[in-house]
JSON list of C-alpha atoms in Angstrom, two decimals:
[
{"chain": "A", "resi": 10, "resn": "MET", "atom": "CA", "xyz": [-22.54, 1.99, 18.94]},
{"chain": "A", "resi": 11, "resn": "LYS", "atom": "CA", "xyz": [-22.70, -1.15, 16.83]},
{"chain": "A", "resi": 12, "resn": "LEU", "atom": "CA", "xyz": [-20.78, -1.33, 13.55]},
{"chain": "A", "resi": 13, "resn": "SER", "atom": "CA", "xyz": [-22.70, -2.48, 10.52]},
{"chain": "A", "resi": 14, "resn": "LYS", "atom": "CA", "xyz": [-21.39, -5.56, 8.71]},
{"chain": "A", "resi": 15, "resn": "ARG", "atom": "CA", "xyz": [-20.14, -3.26, 5.96]},
{"chain": "A", "resi": 16, "resn": "SER", "atom": "CA", "xyz": [-18.33, -0.88, 8.33]},
{"chain": "A", "resi": 17, "resn": "PHE", "atom": "CA", "xyz": [-16.85, -3.84, 10.19]},
{"chain": "A", "resi": 18, "resn": "PHE", "atom": "CA", "xyz": [-15.53, -5.24, 6.88]},
{"chain": "A", "resi": 19, "resn": "ILE", "atom": "CA", "xyz": [-13.94, -1.88, 5.96]},
{"chain": "A", "resi": 20, "resn": "THR", "atom": "CA", "xyz": [-12.38, -1.53, 9.42]},
{"chain": "A", "resi": 21, "resn": "VAL", "atom": "CA", "xyz": [-10.98, -5.08, 9.47]},
{"chain": "A", "resi": 22, "resn": "VAL", "atom": "CA", "xyz": [-9.38, -4.74, 6.02]},
{"chain": "A", "resi": 23, "resn": "ILE", "atom": "CA", "xyz": [-7.79, -1.40, 6.91]},
{"chain": "A", "resi": 24, "resn": "VAL", "atom": "CA", "xyz": [-6.52, -2.58, 10.32]},
{"chain": "A", "resi": 25, "resn": "LEU", "atom": "CA", "xyz": [-5.17, -5.90, 8.98]},
{"chain": "A", "resi": 26, "resn": "THR", "atom": "CA", "xyz": [-3.43, -4.12, 6.11]},
{"chain": "A", "resi": 27, "resn": "ILE", "atom": "CA", "xyz": [-1.74, -1.66, 8.48]},
{"chain": "A", "resi": 28, "resn": "ALA", "atom": "CA", "xyz": [-0.84, -4.43, 10.95]},
{"chain": "A", "resi": 29, "resn": "ALA", "atom": "CA", "xyz": [0.68, -6.74, 8.33]},
{"chain": "A", "resi": 30, "resn": "ASP", "atom": "CA", "xyz": [2.72, -3.88, 6.89]},
{"chain": "A", "resi": 31, "resn": "GLN", "atom": "CA", "xyz": [3.97, -2.56, 10.22]},
{"chain": "A", "resi": 32, "resn": "ILE", "atom": "CA", "xyz": [4.84, -6.03, 11.57]},
{"chain": "A", "resi": 33, "resn": "SER", "atom": "CA", "xyz": [6.79, -6.84, 8.40]},
{"chain": "A", "resi": 34, "resn": "LYS", "atom": "CA", "xyz": [8.70, -3.54, 8.64]},
{"chain": "A", "resi": 35, "resn": "VAL", "atom": "CA", "xyz": [9.53, -4.08, 12.33]},
{"chain": "A", "resi": 36, "resn": "LEU", "atom": "CA", "xyz": [10.90, -7.53, 11.47]},
{"chain": "A", "resi": 37, "resn": "VAL", "atom": "CA", "xyz": [12.96, -6.18, 8.57]},
{"chain": "A", "resi": 38, "resn": "ARG", "atom": "CA", "xyz": [14.35, -3.26, 10.57]},
{"chain": "A", "resi": 39, "resn": "ALA", "atom": "CA", "xyz": [15.24, -5.59, 13.46]},
{"chain": "A", "resi": 40, "resn": "ASN", "atom": "CA", "xyz": [16.75, -8.43, 11.43]},
{"chain": "A", "resi": 41, "resn": "VAL", "atom": "CA", "xyz": [18.09, -7.08, 8.15]},
{"chain": "A", "resi": 42, "resn": "ASP", "atom": "CA", "xyz": [20.89, -4.72, 9.17]},
{"chain": "A", "resi": 43, "resn": "LEU", "atom": "CA", "xyz": [24.59, -4.45, 9.91]},
{"chain": "A", "resi": 44, "resn": "ARG", "atom": "CA", "xyz": [24.21, -6.08, 13.35]},
{"chain": "A", "resi": 45, "resn": "ASN", "atom": "CA", "xyz": [23.30, -9.26, 11.54]},
{"chain": "A", "resi": 46, "resn": "GLY", "atom": "CA", "xyz": [26.10, -8.96, 9.00]},
{"chain": "A", "resi": 47, "resn": "ILE", "atom": "CA", "xyz": [23.86, -7.61, 6.25]},
{"chain": "A", "resi": 48, "resn": "SER", "atom": "CA", "xyz": [24.94, -4.37, 4.60]},
{"chain": "A", "resi": 49, "resn": "PRO", "atom": "CA", "xyz": [22.35, -1.81, 3.38]},
{"chain": "A", "resi": 50, "resn": "GLY", "atom": "CA", "xyz": [20.91, -2.74, -0.01]},
{"chain": "A", "resi": 51, "resn": "GLU", "atom": "CA", "xyz": [22.34, -6.27, 0.12]},
{"chain": "A", "resi": 52, "resn": "ARG", "atom": "CA", "xyz": [20.18, -8.80, -1.73]},
{"chain": "A", "resi": 53, "resn": "ILE", "atom": "CA", "xyz": [18.89, -11.74, 0.30]},
{"chain": "A", "resi": 54, "resn": "PRO", "atom": "CA", "xyz": [17.32, -14.32, -2.03]},
{"chain": "A", "resi": 55, "resn": "LEU", "atom": "CA", "xyz": [13.90, -15.56, -0.90]},
{"chain": "A", "resi": 56, "resn": "ILE", "atom": "CA", "xyz": [13.01, -17.44, -4.08]},
{"chain": "A", "resi": 57, "resn": "GLY", "atom": "CA", "xyz": [16.25, -17.58, -6.06]},
{"chain": "A", "resi": 58, "resn": "ASP", "atom": "CA", "xyz": [17.01, -14.24, -7.71]},
{"chain": "A", "resi": 59, "resn": "ALA", "atom": "CA", "xyz": [13.36, -13.74, -8.69]},
{"chain": "A", "resi": 60, "resn": "PHE", "atom": "CA", "xyz": [12.06, -12.68, -5.25]},
{"chain": "A", "resi": 61, "resn": "VAL", "atom": "CA", "xyz": [14.58, -10.87, -3.08]},
{"chain": "A", "resi": 62, "resn": "LEU", "atom": "CA", "xyz": [14.65, -9.16, 0.31]},
{"chain": "A", "resi": 63, "resn": "MET", "atom": "CA", "xyz": [16.62, -5.90, 0.23]},
{"chain": "A", "resi": 64, "resn": "HIS", "atom": "CA", "xyz": [16.27, -3.40, 3.11]},
{"chain": "A", "resi": 65, "resn": "VAL", "atom": "CA", "xyz": [16.16, 0.23, 1.98]},
{"chain": "A", "resi": 66, "resn": "GLU", "atom": "CA", "xyz": [14.95, 3.34, 3.82]},
{"chain": "A", "resi": 67, "resn": "ASN", "atom": "CA", "xyz": [13.06, 5.56, 1.37]},
{"chain": "A", "resi": 68, "resn": "THR", "atom": "CA", "xyz": [12.64, 9.30, 2.07]},
{"chain": "A", "resi": 69, "resn": "GLY", "atom": "CA", "xyz": [10.55, 9.75, -1.09]},
{"chain": "A", "resi": 70, "resn": "ALA", "atom": "CA", "xyz": [7.38, 8.19, -2.43]},
{"chain": "A", "resi": 71, "resn": "PHE", "atom": "CA", "xyz": [6.99, 5.18, -4.74]},
{"chain": "A", "resi": 72, "resn": "LEU", "atom": "CA", "xyz": [10.40, 4.14, -6.14]},
{"chain": "A", "resi": 73, "resn": "GLY", "atom": "CA", "xyz": [12.05, 7.02, -4.28]},
{"chain": "A", "resi": 74, "resn": "MET", "atom": "CA", "xyz": [10.27, 9.69, -6.33]},
{"chain": "A", "resi": 75, "resn": "GLY", "atom": "CA", "xyz": [10.27, 13.00, -4.49]},
{"chain": "A", "resi": 76, "resn": "SER", "atom": "CA", "xyz": [13.25, 12.21, -2.25]},
{"chain": "A", "resi": 77, "resn": "GLU", "atom": "CA", "xyz": [15.16, 15.11, -3.83]},
{"chain": "A", "resi": 78, "resn": "LEU", "atom": "CA", "xyz": [12.40, 17.63, -3.01]},
{"chain": "A", "resi": 79, "resn": "GLY", "atom": "CA", "xyz": [12.87, 20.25, -0.33]},
{"chain": "A", "resi": 80, "resn": "GLU", "atom": "CA", "xyz": [11.51, 19.63, 3.15]},
{"chain": "A", "resi": 81, "resn": "THR", "atom": "CA", "xyz": [8.39, 21.80, 2.67]},
{"chain": "A", "resi": 82, "resn": "MET", "atom": "CA", "xyz": [7.42, 20.18, -0.66]},
{"chain": "A", "resi": 83, "resn": "ARG", "atom": "CA", "xyz": [8.00, 16.68, 0.77]},
{"chain": "A", "resi": 84, "resn": "LEU", "atom": "CA", "xyz": [5.77, 17.58, 3.74]},
{"chain": "A", "resi": 85, "resn": "ILE", "atom": "CA", "xyz": [3.00, 18.78, 1.41]},
{"chain": "A", "resi": 86, "resn": "LEU", "atom": "CA", "xyz": [3.26, 16.07, -1.27]},
{"chain": "A", "resi": 87, "resn": "LEU", "atom": "CA", "xyz": [4.17, 13.04, 0.86]},
{"chain": "A", "resi": 88, "resn": "LEU", "atom": "CA", "xyz": [2.30, 13.75, 4.08]},
{"chain": "A", "resi": 89, "resn": "ILE", "atom": "CA", "xyz": [-0.46, 16.36, 3.90]},
{"chain": "A", "resi": 90, "resn": "LEU", "atom": "CA", "xyz": [-1.79, 15.51, 0.41]},
{"chain": "A", "resi": 91, "resn": "PRO", "atom": "CA", "xyz": [-1.93, 11.73, 1.08]},
{"chain": "A", "resi": 92, "resn": "ILE", "atom": "CA", "xyz": [-3.76, 12.30, 4.38]},
{"chain": "A", "resi": 93, "resn": "VAL", "atom": "CA", "xyz": [-6.35, 14.51, 2.65]},
{"chain": "A", "resi": 94, "resn": "VAL", "atom": "CA", "xyz": [-6.80, 12.02, -0.22]},
{"chain": "A", "resi": 95, "resn": "LEU", "atom": "CA", "xyz": [-7.10, 9.05, 2.18]},
{"chain": "A", "resi": 96, "resn": "ALA", "atom": "CA", "xyz": [-9.70, 10.93, 4.23]},
{"chain": "A", "resi": 97, "resn": "PHE", "atom": "CA", "xyz": [-11.75, 11.65, 1.08]},
{"chain": "A", "resi": 98, "resn": "VAL", "atom": "CA", "xyz": [-11.52, 8.01, -0.06]},
{"chain": "A", "resi": 99, "resn": "LEU", "atom": "CA", "xyz": [-12.64, 6.81, 3.39]},
{"chain": "A", "resi": 100, "resn": "ARG", "atom": "CA", "xyz": [-15.55, 9.26, 3.37]},
{"chain": "A", "resi": 101, "resn": "TYR", "atom": "CA", "xyz": [-16.49, 8.08, -0.12]},
{"chain": "A", "resi": 102, "resn": "ILE", "atom": "CA", "xyz": [-16.59, 4.38, 0.74]},
{"chain": "A", "resi": 103, "resn": "ILE", "atom": "CA", "xyz": [-18.55, 5.03, 3.93]},
{"chain": "A", "resi": 104, "resn": "LYS", "atom": "CA", "xyz": [-21.14, 7.19, 2.12]},
{"chain": "A", "resi": 105, "resn": "ASP", "atom": "CA", "xyz": [-21.52, 5.21, -1.15]},
{"chain": "A", "resi": 106, "resn": "LYS", "atom": "CA", "xyz": [-23.66, 2.24, -0.13]},
{"chain": "A", "resi": 107, "resn": "SER", "atom": "CA", "xyz": [-23.75, 0.95, -3.75]},
{"chain": "A", "resi": 108, "resn": "LEU", "atom": "CA", "xyz": [-20.13, -0.26, -3.71]},
{"chain": "A", "resi": 109, "resn": "ASP", "atom": "CA", "xyz": [-19.74, -4.03, -3.90]},
{"chain": "A", "resi": 110, "resn": "TYR", "atom": "CA", "xyz": [-17.44, -5.93, -1.53]},
{"chain": "A", "resi": 111, "resn": "TRP", "atom": "CA", "xyz": [-14.60, -6.17, -4.07]},
{"chain": "A", "resi": 112, "resn": "SER", "atom": "CA", "xyz": [-14.59, -2.38, -4.42]},
{"chain": "A", "resi": 113, "resn": "LEU", "atom": "CA", "xyz": [-14.81, -1.96, -0.64]},
{"chain": "A", "resi": 114, "resn": "PHE", "atom": "CA", "xyz": [-11.90, -4.37, -0.23]},
{"chain": "A", "resi": 115, "resn": "ALA", "atom": "CA", "xyz": [-9.89, -2.51, -2.89]},
{"chain": "A", "resi": 116, "resn": "PHE", "atom": "CA", "xyz": [-10.51, 0.95, -1.43]},
{"chain": "A", "resi": 117, "resn": "SER", "atom": "CA", "xyz": [-9.90, -0.30, 2.12]},
{"chain": "A", "resi": 118, "resn": "SER", "atom": "CA", "xyz": [-6.60, -1.89, 1.03]},
{"chain": "A", "resi": 119, "resn": "ILE", "atom": "CA", "xyz": [-5.56, 1.40, -0.56]},
{"chain": "A", "resi": 120, "resn": "ILE", "atom": "CA", "xyz": [-6.47, 3.30, 2.62]},
{"chain": "A", "resi": 121, "resn": "GLY", "atom": "CA", "xyz": [-4.66, 0.79, 4.86]},
{"chain": "A", "resi": 122, "resn": "GLY", "atom": "CA", "xyz": [-1.52, 0.84, 2.73]},
{"chain": "A", "resi": 123, "resn": "GLY", "atom": "CA", "xyz": [-1.58, 4.62, 2.51]},
{"chain": "A", "resi": 124, "resn": "VAL", "atom": "CA", "xyz": [-2.02, 5.04, 6.26]},
{"chain": "A", "resi": 125, "resn": "ALA", "atom": "CA", "xyz": [0.81, 2.56, 6.96]},
{"chain": "A", "resi": 126, "resn": "ASN", "atom": "CA", "xyz": [3.27, 4.49, 4.78]},
{"chain": "A", "resi": 127, "resn": "VAL", "atom": "CA", "xyz": [2.12, 7.87, 6.13]},
{"chain": "A", "resi": 128, "resn": "TYR", "atom": "CA", "xyz": [2.66, 6.50, 9.65]},
{"chain": "A", "resi": 129, "resn": "ASP", "atom": "CA", "xyz": [6.26, 5.60, 8.71]},
{"chain": "A", "resi": 130, "resn": "ARG", "atom": "CA", "xyz": [6.87, 9.10, 7.34]},
{"chain": "A", "resi": 131, "resn": "VAL", "atom": "CA", "xyz": [5.49, 10.70, 10.52]},
{"chain": "A", "resi": 132, "resn": "VAL", "atom": "CA", "xyz": [7.28, 8.42, 12.99]},
{"chain": "A", "resi": 133, "resn": "TYR", "atom": "CA", "xyz": [10.56, 7.66, 11.16]},
{"chain": "A", "resi": 134, "resn": "GLY", "atom": "CA", "xyz": [10.81, 10.39, 8.52]},
{"chain": "A", "resi": 135, "resn": "LYS", "atom": "CA", "xyz": [11.13, 7.66, 5.87]},
{"chain": "A", "resi": 136, "resn": "VAL", "atom": "CA", "xyz": [9.48, 4.45, 4.68]},
{"chain": "A", "resi": 137, "resn": "THR", "atom": "CA", "xyz": [11.02, 1.00, 5.02]},
{"chain": "A", "resi": 138, "resn": "ASP", "atom": "CA", "xyz": [11.02, -0.88, 1.70]},
{"chain": "A", "resi": 139, "resn": "PHE", "atom": "CA", "xyz": [12.33, -4.42, 1.40]},
{"chain": "A", "resi": 140, "resn": "LEU", "atom": "CA", "xyz": [10.81, -6.56, -1.36]},
{"chain": "A", "resi": 141, "resn": "PHE", "atom": "CA", "xyz": [12.09, -6.79, -4.93]},
{"chain": "A", "resi": 142, "resn": "ILE", "atom": "CA", "xyz": [10.91, -8.95, -7.84]},
{"chain": "A", "resi": 143, "resn": "ASP", "atom": "CA", "xyz": [13.03, -9.62, -10.93]},
{"chain": "A", "resi": 144, "resn": "LEU", "atom": "CA", "xyz": [11.73, -12.21, -13.36]},
{"chain": "A", "resi": 145, "resn": "GLY", "atom": "CA", "xyz": [14.79, -12.14, -15.59]},
{"chain": "A", "resi": 146, "resn": "GLY", "atom": "CA", "xyz": [13.99, -9.07, -17.66]},
{"chain": "A", "resi": 147, "resn": "VAL", "atom": "CA", "xyz": [10.35, -10.10, -18.29]},
{"chain": "A", "resi": 148, "resn": "PHE", "atom": "CA", "xyz": [9.13, -8.24, -15.21]},
{"chain": "A", "resi": 149, "resn": "LYS", "atom": "CA", "xyz": [11.03, -6.20, -12.64]},
{"chain": "A", "resi": 150, "resn": "THR", "atom": "CA", "xyz": [9.81, -4.03, -9.77]},
{"chain": "A", "resi": 151, "resn": "GLY", "atom": "CA", "xyz": [11.35, -1.32, -7.68]},
{"chain": "A", "resi": 152, "resn": "ILE", "atom": "CA", "xyz": [11.90, -2.07, -4.01]},
{"chain": "A", "resi": 153, "resn": "PHE", "atom": "CA", "xyz": [8.54, -2.02, -2.21]},
{"chain": "A", "resi": 154, "resn": "ASN", "atom": "CA", "xyz": [6.77, -3.01, 1.01]},
{"chain": "A", "resi": 155, "resn": "LEU", "atom": "CA", "xyz": [3.46, -4.61, 1.96]},
{"chain": "A", "resi": 156, "resn": "ALA", "atom": "CA", "xyz": [1.71, -1.20, 2.11]},
{"chain": "A", "resi": 157, "resn": "ASP", "atom": "CA", "xyz": [2.76, -0.54, -1.50]},
{"chain": "A", "resi": 158, "resn": "LEU", "atom": "CA", "xyz": [1.54, -4.03, -2.43]},
{"chain": "A", "resi": 159, "resn": "SER", "atom": "CA", "xyz": [-1.84, -3.31, -0.79]},
{"chain": "A", "resi": 160, "resn": "VAL", "atom": "CA", "xyz": [-2.24, -0.01, -2.64]},
{"chain": "A", "resi": 161, "resn": "THR", "atom": "CA", "xyz": [-1.25, -1.60, -5.97]},
{"chain": "A", "resi": 162, "resn": "THR", "atom": "CA", "xyz": [-3.52, -4.62, -5.44]},
{"chain": "A", "resi": 163, "resn": "GLY", "atom": "CA", "xyz": [-6.40, -2.30, -4.57]},
{"chain": "A", "resi": 164, "resn": "MET", "atom": "CA", "xyz": [-5.83, -0.27, -7.72]},
{"chain": "A", "resi": 165, "resn": "ILE", "atom": "CA", "xyz": [-5.69, -3.40, -9.89]},
{"chain": "A", "resi": 166, "resn": "ILE", "atom": "CA", "xyz": [-8.95, -4.69, -8.38]},
{"chain": "A", "resi": 167, "resn": "LEU", "atom": "CA", "xyz": [-10.63, -1.33, -9.05]},
{"chain": "A", "resi": 168, "resn": "VAL", "atom": "CA", "xyz": [-9.46, -1.31, -12.67]},
{"chain": "A", "resi": 169, "resn": "LEU", "atom": "CA", "xyz": [-10.67, -4.90, -13.20]},
{"chain": "A", "resi": 170, "resn": "ALA", "atom": "CA", "xyz": [-13.99, -4.10, -11.51]},
{"chain": "A", "resi": 171, "resn": "SER", "atom": "CA", "xyz": [-14.35, -1.08, -13.78]},
{"chain": "A", "resi": 172, "resn": "PHE", "atom": "CA", "xyz": [-13.82, -3.23, -16.90]},
{"chain": "A", "resi": 173, "resn": "ARG", "atom": "CA", "xyz": [-16.28, -5.81, -15.58]},
{"chain": "A", "resi": 174, "resn": "LYS", "atom": "CA", "xyz": [-18.89, -3.10, -14.93]},
{"chain": "A", "resi": 175, "resn": "LYS", "atom": "CA", "xyz": [-18.41, -1.58, -18.41]},
{"chain": "A", "resi": 176, "resn": "LYS", "atom": "CA", "xyz": [-18.83, -5.04, -19.95]},
{"chain": "A", "resi": 177, "resn": "GLN", "atom": "CA", "xyz": [-22.02, -5.64, -17.95]},
{"chain": "A", "resi": 178, "resn": "ASP", "atom": "CA", "xyz": [-23.34, -2.19, -18.91]},
{"chain": "A", "resi": 179, "resn": "ARG", "atom": "CA", "xyz": [-22.80, -3.00, -22.63]},
{"chain": "A", "resi": 180, "resn": "ILE", "atom": "CA", "xyz": [-24.62, -6.32, -22.27]},
{"chain": "A", "resi": 181, "resn": "VAL", "atom": "CA", "xyz": [-27.60, -4.64, -20.55]},
{"chain": "A", "resi": 182, "resn": "SER", "atom": "CA", "xyz": [-27.93, -1.77, -23.09]}
]
């Protein structure tokens, strides 16, 4: 069976997103720990204090939300629900042939990031987070990973594409 150019594009984006995330997490877990003289949560400046590496194991979702939930609720909300949603998104982008490549890239990035974090929850029972941005009070993030970055980037692209489409629709009508 030969993949269409479109299916190949979707597959490559998803696989590369998962691979980049998992490789980065393996490197962080192997190199940012007590064996290397780095205590949990210690800040390692990458670009001054603005971009910092800080290894944290997260049992919840984004920014630790849901980590206080019981085991059953965490299983439903952080594992089963994301798998169902990711499957529906994948089905949608495969079926809807009208999506442009930016939208395909965005949805594929979201799927790849979601799968990478679900994989961590299944295999490790938690997600490895390690990046932190603090632009001196102007902008500050929680601790995140490349999967989170992929999901967020995908969402931003979809929002921008939506605004662009609405603007084009107004011009046409």
